[in-house]
Short mmCIF file of C-alpha atoms and ligand atoms in Angstrom, two decimals:
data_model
loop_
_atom_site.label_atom_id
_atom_site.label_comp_id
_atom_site.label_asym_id
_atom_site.label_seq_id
_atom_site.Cartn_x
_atom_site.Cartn_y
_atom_site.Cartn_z
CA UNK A 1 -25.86 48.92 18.63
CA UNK A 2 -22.58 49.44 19.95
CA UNK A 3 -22.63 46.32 21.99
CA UNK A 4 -23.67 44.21 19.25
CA UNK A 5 -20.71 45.48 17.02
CA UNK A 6 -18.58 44.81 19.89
CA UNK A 7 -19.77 41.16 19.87
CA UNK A 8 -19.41 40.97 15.80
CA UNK A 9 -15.92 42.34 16.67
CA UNK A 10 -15.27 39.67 19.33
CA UNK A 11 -16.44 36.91 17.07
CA UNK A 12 -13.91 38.46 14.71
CA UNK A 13 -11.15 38.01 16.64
CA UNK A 14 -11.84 35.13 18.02
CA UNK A 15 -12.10 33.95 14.37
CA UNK A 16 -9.14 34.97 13.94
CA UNK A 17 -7.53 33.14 16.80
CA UNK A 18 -8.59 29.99 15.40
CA UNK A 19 -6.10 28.01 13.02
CA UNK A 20 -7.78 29.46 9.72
CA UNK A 21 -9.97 31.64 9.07
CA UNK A 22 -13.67 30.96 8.11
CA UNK A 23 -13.13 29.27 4.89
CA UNK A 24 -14.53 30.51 1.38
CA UNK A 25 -16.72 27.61 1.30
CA UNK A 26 -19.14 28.04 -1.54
CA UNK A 27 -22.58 28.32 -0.64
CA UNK A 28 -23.85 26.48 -3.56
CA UNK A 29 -22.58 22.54 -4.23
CA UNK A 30 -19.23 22.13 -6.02
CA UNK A 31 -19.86 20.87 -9.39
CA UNK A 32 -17.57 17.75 -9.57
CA UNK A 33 -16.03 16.99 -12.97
CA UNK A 34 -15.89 13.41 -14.80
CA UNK A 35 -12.63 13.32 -16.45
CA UNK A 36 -12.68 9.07 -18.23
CA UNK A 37 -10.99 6.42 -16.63
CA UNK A 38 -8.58 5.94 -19.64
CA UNK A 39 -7.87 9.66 -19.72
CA UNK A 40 -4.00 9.71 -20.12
CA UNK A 41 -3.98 12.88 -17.02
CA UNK A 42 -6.34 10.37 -15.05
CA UNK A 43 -3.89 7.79 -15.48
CA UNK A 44 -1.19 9.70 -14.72
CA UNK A 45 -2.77 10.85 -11.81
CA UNK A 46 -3.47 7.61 -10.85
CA UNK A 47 0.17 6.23 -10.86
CA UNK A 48 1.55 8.95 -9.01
CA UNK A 49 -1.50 8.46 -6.16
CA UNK A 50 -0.71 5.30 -6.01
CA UNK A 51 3.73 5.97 -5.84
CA UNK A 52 2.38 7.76 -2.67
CA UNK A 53 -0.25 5.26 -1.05
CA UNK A 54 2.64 2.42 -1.34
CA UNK A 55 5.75 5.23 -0.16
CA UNK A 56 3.90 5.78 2.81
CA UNK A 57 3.41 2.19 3.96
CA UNK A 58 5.34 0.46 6.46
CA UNK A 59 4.84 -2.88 5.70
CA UNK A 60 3.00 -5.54 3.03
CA UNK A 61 3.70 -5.57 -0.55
CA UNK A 62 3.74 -2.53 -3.27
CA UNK A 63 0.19 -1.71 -5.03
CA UNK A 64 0.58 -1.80 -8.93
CA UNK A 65 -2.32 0.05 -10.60
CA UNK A 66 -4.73 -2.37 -12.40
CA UNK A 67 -7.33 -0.02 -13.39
CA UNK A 68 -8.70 3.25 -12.56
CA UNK A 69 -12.35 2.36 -11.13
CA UNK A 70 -13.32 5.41 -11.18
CA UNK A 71 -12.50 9.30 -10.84
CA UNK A 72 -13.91 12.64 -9.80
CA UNK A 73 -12.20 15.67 -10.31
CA UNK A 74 -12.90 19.07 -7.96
CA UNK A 75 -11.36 21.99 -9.28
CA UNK A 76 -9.91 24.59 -6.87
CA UNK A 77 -10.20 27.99 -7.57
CA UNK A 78 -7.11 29.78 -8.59
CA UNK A 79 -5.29 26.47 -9.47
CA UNK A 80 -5.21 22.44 -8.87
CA UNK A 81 -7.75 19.98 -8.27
CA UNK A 82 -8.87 17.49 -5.72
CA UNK A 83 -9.48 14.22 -7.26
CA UNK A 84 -11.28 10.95 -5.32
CA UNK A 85 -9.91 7.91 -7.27
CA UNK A 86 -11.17 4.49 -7.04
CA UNK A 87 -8.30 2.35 -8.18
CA UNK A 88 -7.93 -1.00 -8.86
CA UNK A 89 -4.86 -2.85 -7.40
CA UNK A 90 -2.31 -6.17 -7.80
CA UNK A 91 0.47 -6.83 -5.28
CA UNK A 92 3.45 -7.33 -6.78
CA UNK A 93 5.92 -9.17 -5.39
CA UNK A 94 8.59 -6.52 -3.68
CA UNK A 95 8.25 -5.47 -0.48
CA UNK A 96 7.20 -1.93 0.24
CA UNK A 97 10.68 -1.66 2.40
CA UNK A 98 12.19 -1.93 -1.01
CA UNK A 99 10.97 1.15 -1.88
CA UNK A 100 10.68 0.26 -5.88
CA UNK A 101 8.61 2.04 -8.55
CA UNK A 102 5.57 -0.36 -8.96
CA UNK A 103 6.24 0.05 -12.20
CA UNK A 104 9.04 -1.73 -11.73
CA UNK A 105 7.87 -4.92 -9.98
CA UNK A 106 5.85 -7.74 -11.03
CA UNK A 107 2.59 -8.66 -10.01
CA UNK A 108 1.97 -11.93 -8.33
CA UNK A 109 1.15 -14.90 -10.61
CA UNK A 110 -2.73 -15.25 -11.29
CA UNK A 111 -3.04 -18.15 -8.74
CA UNK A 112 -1.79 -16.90 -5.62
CA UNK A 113 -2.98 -12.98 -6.64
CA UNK A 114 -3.96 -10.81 -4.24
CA UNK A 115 -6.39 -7.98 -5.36
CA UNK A 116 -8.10 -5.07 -4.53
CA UNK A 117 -9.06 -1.51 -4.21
CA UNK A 118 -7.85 2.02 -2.50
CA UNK A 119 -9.57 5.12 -2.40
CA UNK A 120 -7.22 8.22 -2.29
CA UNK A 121 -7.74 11.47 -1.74
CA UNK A 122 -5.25 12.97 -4.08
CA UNK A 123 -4.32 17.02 -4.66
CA UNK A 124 -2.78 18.20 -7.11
CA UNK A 125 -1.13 21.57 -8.05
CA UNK A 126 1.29 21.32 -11.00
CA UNK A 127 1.87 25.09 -11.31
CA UNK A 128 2.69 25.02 -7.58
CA UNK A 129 4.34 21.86 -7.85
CA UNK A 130 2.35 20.04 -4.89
CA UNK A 131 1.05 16.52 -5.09
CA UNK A 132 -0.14 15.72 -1.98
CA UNK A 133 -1.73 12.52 -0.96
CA UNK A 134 -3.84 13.14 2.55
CA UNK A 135 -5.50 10.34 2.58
CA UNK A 136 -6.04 6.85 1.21
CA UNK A 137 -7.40 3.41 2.62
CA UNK A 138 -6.86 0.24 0.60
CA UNK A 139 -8.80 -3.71 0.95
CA UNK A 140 -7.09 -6.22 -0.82
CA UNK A 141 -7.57 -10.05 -0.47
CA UNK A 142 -5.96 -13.36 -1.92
CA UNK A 143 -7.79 -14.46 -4.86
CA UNK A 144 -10.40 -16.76 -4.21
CA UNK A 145 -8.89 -20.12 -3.72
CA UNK A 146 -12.31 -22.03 -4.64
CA UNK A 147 -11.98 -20.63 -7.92
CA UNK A 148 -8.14 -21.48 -8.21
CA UNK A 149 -8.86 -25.07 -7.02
CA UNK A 150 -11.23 -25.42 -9.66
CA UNK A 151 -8.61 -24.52 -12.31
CA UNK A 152 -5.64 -26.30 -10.67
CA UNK A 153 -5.73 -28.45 -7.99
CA UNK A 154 -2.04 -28.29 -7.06
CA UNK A 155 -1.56 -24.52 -6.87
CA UNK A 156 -0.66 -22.75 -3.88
CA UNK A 157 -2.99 -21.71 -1.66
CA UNK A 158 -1.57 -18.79 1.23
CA UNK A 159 -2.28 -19.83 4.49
CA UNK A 160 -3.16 -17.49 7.31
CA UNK A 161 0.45 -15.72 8.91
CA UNK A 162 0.06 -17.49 12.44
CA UNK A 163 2.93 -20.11 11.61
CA UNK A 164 3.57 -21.87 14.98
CA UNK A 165 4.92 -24.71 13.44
CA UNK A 166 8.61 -25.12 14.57
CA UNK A 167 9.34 -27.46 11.28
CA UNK A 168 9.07 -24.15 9.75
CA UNK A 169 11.06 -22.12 11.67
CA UNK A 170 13.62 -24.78 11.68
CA UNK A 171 13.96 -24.67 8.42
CA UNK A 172 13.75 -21.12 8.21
CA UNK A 173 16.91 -20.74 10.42
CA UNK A 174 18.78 -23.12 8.92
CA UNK A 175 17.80 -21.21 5.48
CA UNK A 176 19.64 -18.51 7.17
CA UNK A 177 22.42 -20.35 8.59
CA UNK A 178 23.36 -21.24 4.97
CA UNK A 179 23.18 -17.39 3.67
CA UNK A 180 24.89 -16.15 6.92
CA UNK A 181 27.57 -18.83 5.84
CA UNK A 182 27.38 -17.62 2.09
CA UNK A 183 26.87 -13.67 2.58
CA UNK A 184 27.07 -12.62 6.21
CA UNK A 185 30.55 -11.47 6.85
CA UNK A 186 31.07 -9.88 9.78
CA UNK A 187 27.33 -9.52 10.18
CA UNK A 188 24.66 -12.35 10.64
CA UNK A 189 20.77 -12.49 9.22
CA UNK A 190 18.08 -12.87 11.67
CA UNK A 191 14.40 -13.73 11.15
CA UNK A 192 12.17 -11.05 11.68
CA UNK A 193 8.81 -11.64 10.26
CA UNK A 194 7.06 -13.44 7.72
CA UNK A 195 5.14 -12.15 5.25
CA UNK A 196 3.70 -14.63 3.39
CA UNK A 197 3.29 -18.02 3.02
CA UNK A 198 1.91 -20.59 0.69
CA UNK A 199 1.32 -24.31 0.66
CA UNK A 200 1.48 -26.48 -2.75
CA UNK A 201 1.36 -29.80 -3.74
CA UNK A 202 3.98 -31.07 -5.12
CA UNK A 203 4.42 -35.01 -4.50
CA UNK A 204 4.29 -33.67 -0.89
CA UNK A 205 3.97 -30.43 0.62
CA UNK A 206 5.37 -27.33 -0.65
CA UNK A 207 5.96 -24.53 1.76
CA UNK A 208 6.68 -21.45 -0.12
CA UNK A 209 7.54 -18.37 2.47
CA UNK A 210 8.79 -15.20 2.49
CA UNK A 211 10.31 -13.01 5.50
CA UNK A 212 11.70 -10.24 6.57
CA UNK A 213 15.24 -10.20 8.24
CA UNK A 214 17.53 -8.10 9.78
CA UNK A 215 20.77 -7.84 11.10
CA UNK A 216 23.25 -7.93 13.74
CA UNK A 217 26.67 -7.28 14.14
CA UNK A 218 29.54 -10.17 14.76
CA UNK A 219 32.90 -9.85 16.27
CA UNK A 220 35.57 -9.78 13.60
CA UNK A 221 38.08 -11.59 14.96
CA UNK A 222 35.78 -13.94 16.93
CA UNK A 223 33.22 -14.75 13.76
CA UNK A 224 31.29 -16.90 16.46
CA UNK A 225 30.26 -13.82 18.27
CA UNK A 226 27.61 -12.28 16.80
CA UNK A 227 25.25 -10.12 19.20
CA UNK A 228 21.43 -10.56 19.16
CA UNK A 229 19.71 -8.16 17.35
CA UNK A 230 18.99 -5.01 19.15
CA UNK A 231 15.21 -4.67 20.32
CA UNK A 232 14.26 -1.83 17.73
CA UNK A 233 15.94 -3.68 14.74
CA UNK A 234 14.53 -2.67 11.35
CA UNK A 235 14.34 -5.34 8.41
CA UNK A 236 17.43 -5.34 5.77
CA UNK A 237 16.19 -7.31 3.17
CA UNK A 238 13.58 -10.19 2.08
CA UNK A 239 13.67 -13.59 1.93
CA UNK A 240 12.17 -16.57 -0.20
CA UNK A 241 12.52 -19.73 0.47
CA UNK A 242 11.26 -22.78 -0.60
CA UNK A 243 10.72 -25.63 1.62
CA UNK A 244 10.66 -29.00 0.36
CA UNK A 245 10.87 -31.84 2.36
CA UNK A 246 10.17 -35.77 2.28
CA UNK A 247 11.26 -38.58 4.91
CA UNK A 248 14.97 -38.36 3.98
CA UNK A 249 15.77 -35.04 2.55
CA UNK A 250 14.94 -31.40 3.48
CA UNK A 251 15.58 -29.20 0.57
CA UNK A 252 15.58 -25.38 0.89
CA UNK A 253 16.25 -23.24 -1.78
CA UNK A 254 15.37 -19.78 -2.05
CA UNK A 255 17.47 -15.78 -2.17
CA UNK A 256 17.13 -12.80 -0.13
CA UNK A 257 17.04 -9.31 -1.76
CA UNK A 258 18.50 -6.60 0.34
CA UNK A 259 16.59 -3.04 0.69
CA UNK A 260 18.72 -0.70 -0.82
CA UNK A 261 19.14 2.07 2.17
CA UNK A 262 17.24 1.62 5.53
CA UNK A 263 13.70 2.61 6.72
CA UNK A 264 15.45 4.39 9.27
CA UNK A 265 17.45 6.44 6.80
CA UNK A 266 17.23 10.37 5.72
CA UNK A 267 14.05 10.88 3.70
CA UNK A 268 15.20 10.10 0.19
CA UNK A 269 14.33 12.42 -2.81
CA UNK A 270 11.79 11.60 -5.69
CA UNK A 271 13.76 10.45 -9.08
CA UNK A 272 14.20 13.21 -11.27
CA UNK A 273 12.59 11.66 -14.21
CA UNK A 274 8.83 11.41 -14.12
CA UNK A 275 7.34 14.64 -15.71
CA UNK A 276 4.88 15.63 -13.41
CA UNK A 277 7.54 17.70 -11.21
CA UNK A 278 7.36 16.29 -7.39
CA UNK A 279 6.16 18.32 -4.73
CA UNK A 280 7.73 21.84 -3.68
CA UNK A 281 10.63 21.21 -1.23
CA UNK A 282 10.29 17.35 -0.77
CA UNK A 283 13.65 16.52 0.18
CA UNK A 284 14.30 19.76 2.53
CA UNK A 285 11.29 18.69 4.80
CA UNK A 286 10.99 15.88 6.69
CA UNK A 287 7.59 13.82 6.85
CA UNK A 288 6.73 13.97 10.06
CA UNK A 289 2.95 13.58 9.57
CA UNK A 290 1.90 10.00 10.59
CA UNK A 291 0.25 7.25 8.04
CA UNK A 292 -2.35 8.90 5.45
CA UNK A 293 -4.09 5.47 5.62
CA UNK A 294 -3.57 1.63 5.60
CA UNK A 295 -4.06 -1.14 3.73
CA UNK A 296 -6.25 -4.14 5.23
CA UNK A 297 -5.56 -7.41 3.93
CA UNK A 298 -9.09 -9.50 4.36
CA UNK A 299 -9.10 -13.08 4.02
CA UNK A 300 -10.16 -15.44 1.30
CA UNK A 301 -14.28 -15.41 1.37
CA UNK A 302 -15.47 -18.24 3.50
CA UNK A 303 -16.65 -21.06 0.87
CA UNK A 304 -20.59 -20.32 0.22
CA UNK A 305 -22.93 -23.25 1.68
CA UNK A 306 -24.53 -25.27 -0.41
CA UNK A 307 -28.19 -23.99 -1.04
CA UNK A 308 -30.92 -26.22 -3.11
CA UNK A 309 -27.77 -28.10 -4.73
CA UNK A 310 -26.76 -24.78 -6.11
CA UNK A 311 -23.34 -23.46 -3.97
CA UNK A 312 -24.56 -20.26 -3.12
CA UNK A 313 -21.24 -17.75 -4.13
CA UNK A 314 -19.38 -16.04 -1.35
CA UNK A 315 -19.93 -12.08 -1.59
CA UNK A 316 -16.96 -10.16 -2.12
CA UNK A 317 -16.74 -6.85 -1.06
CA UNK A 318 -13.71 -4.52 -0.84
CA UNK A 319 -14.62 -2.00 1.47
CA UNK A 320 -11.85 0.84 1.54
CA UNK A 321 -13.14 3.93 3.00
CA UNK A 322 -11.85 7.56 3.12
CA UNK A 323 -13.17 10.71 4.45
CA UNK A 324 -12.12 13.89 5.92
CA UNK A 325 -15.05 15.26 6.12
CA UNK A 326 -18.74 15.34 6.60
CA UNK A 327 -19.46 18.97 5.50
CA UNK A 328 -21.45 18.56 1.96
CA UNK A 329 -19.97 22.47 0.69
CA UNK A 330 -16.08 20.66 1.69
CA UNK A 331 -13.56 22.16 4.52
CA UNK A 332 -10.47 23.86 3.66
CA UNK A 333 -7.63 20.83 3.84
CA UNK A 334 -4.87 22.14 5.68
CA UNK A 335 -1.20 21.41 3.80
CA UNK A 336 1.97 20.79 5.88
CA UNK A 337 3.47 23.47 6.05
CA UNK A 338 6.08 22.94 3.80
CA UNK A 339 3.78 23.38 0.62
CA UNK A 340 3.89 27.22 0.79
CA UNK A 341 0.72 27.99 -0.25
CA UNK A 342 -0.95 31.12 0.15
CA UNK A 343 -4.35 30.68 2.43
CA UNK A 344 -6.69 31.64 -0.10
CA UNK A 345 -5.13 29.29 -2.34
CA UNK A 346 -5.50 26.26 -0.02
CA UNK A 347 -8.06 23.41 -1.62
CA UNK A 348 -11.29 22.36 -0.44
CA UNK A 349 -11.55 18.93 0.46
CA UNK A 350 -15.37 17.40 0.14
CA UNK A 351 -16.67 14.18 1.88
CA UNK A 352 -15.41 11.15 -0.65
CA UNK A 353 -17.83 11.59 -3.38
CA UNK A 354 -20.07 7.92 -3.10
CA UNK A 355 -22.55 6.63 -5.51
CA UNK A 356 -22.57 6.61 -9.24
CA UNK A 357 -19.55 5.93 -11.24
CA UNK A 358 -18.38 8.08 -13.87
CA UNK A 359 -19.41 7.38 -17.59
CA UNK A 360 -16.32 6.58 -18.91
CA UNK A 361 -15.50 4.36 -15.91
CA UNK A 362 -14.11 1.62 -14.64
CA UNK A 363 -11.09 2.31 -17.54
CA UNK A 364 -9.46 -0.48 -19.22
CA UNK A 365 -7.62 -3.04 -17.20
CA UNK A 366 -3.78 -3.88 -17.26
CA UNK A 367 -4.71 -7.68 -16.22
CA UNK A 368 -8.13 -8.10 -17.40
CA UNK A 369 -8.91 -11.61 -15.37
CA UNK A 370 -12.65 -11.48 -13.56
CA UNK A 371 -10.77 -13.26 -10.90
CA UNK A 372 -8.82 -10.54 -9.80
CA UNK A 373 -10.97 -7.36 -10.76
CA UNK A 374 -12.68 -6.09 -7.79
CA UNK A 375 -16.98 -5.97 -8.72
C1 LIG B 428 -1.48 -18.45 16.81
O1 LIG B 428 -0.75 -19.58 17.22
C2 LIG B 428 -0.60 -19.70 18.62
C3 LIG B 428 0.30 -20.90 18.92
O2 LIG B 428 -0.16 -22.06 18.28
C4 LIG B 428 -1.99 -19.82 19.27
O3 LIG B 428 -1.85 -19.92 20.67
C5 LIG B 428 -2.81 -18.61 18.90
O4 LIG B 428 -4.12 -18.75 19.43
C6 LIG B 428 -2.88 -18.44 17.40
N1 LIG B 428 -3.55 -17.20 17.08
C7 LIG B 428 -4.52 -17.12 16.18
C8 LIG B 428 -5.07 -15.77 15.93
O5 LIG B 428 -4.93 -18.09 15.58
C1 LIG B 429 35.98 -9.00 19.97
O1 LIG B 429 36.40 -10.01 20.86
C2 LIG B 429 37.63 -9.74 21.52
C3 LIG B 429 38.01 -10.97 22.35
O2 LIG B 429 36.93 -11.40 23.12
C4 LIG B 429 37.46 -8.52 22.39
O3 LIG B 429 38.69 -8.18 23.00
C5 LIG B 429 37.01 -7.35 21.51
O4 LIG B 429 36.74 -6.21 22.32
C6 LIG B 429 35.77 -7.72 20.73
N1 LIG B 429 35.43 -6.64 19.80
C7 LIG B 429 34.23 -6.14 19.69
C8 LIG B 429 34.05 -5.06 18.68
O5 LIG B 429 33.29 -6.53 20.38
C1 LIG B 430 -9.33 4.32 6.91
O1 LIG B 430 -10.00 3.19 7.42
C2 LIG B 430 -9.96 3.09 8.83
C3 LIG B 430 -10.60 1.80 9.26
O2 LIG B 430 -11.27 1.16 8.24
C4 LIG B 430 -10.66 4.29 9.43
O3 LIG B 430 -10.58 4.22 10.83
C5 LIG B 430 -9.97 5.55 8.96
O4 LIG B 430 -10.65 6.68 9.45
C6 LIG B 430 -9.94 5.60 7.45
N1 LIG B 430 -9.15 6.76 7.04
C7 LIG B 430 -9.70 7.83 6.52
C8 LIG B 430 -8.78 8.94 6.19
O5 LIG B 430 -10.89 7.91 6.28
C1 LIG B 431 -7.77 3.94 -23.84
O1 LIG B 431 -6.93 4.88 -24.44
C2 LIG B 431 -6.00 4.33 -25.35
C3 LIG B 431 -5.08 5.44 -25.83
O2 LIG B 431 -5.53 6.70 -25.51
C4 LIG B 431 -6.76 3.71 -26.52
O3 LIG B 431 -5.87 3.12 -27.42
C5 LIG B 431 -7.69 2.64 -25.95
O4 LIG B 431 -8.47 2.08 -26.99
C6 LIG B 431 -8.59 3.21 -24.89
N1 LIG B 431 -9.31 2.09 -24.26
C7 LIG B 431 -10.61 2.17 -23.99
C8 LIG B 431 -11.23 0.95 -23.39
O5 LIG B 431 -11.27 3.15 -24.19
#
């Protein structure tokens, strides 16, 4: 007797000793709500999921919310919820090193679209003011250029990123010479990746890029001298350009946008003016937590082969995955520690709820194009 409440003691303490104690798990399955897909908190929800997927990238373009695929709602005891959202997504045209609203970009136009979906893991607290995104994983592709060709022969189509041609990079630095001539006092514009880049036909080839640069310093009162960019440079701004070129003229128009501070600057602070109030003591702690997620840019389905005359249509899948966990009753997720949550008030977290969509789902879409809605 006394030895086994020795051991039951031992496994106490030992309990104890471990990061958290054994967590009040329900025994029974958690009954998982169905809030609509057009449900204005849902929405809401949604956006501010999303504000978090694209500030935690590092590179690629910001996510604006298309539609809400679907949503399933845990409530925590005590207060909050868990929600797994399916949403819908459009790249918009500014980088994520712009660190915009995507509210306040524009989507790419409907022939050189790229689409897709994220699944997010996405707490939220309002009375404790926590909205905490812990994980996500997006798949977005280029919208099927098949289908674009069918509708118009001369749009762009993006070609893959491996640009080796040094016509292009010609052109791109002499793109730059002509800003560094316009803009670049006492510092000069370097390359430092592209993004994206599109061919069209336009009596001749149209090369339509995008890219990164960055910066390096120049001697003031020798304007020649400019150093090379330092090995750990971080990008400045983005570029577009638009290469046009026959036998006797190159033509390069295009404008650069300039991030407004640095990737490498202090953590900024949410705006003040959304209503759902931002999470508890954003600004005073820095996010030292690596990536939540990524998103995974697949390419344009392989054209289907032609089966009894019929062309048999490529399959397009978008398969974003999240999970951070396998245990059906959930696991206690564990907040950085600057949410100062009580433990018995930290949330459950449940595997990513697969399988049926809720009834009131997919909600309506902001672009409603088959072309670029995800099946
Ligand atoms: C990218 O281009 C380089 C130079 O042409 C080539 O050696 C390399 O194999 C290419 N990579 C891919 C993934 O196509
Ligand atoms: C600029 O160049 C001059 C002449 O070479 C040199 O004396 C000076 O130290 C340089 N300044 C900087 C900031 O490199
Ligand atoms: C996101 O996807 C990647 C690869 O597809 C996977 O390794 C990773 O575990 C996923 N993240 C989460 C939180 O599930
Ligand atoms: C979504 O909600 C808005 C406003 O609440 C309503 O006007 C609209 O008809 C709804 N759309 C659908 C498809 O239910």
């Amino acid at each position: 007797m006394i030895l086994t409440l020795s051991l039951g003691l031992l496994v106490l303490v030992q309990g104890a000793w471990s990061t958290i104690p054994p967590p009040q798990v329900s025994q029974t399955l958690p009954l998982l709500l169905e809030p609509s897909c057009n449900d204005s908190q849902v929405l809401s929800v949604a956006g501010l999921a999303l504000e978090k997927i694209n500030e935690d990238r590092k590179e690629g373009y910001i996510l604006s919310l298309n539609r809400v695929a679907d949503v399933k709602e845990h409530h925590q005891e005590g207060s909050g919820s868990m929600y797994y959202l399916t949403l819908d997504v459009l790249e918009t045209t500014c980088h994520v090193l712009s660190k915009k609203h995507w509210k306040d970009c524009k989507i790419r136009q409907l022939h050189y679209s790229v689409y897709g979906q994220c699944k997010a893991i996405f707490y939220v607290n309002l009375p404790r003011r926590i909205l905490h995104l812990p994980a996500y994983n997006c798949t977005v592709r280029p919208v099927s250029r098949i289908h674009i060709f069918r509708v118009c022969a001369v749009c762009s189509a993006l070609i893959p990123k491996n640009i080796s041609d040094t016509w292009i990079f010609q052109t791109v630095s002499e793109f730059l010479e002509k800003i560094n001539e316009e803009i670049g006092v006492g510092k000069k514009f370097h390359l430092f990746k592209v993004t994206r880049f599109r061919i069209q036909w336009l009596l001749g080839p149209t090369y339509l890029m995008e890219f990164l640069v960055t910066e390096s310093p120049c001697n003031k009162s020798l304007p020649d001298q400019c150093l090379q960019p330092p090995d750990d440079a971080q990008p400045v701004g983005i570029c577009k350009a638009t290469l046009r070129a026959n036998l006797i003229k190159k033509y390069v128009p295009g404008m650069c946008e300039f991030f407004e501070s640095q990737p490498t600057s202090a953590p900024e602070s949410d705006p003040p003016e959304h209503q759902v109030p931002q999470q508890l003591a954003s600004t005073a702690a820095p996010t030292l937590e690596g990536p939540k997620g990524s998103v995974q840019f697949l390419p344009d389905p392989p054209v289907g082969k032609i089966e009894d005359g019929q062309e048999k249509k490529p399959i397009v899948t978008f398969p974003a995955h999240v999970s951070l966990t396998t245990e059906p009753l959930g696991e206690v997720l564990h907040l950085p520690s600057h949410f100062l949550l009580e433990r018995k008030e930290l949330p459950i977290v449940l595997p990513f709820p697969e399988g049926s969509r809720s009834n009131e789902c997919p909600g309506p879409a902001a672009y409603a194009y088959s072309l670029i809605l995800p099946p």
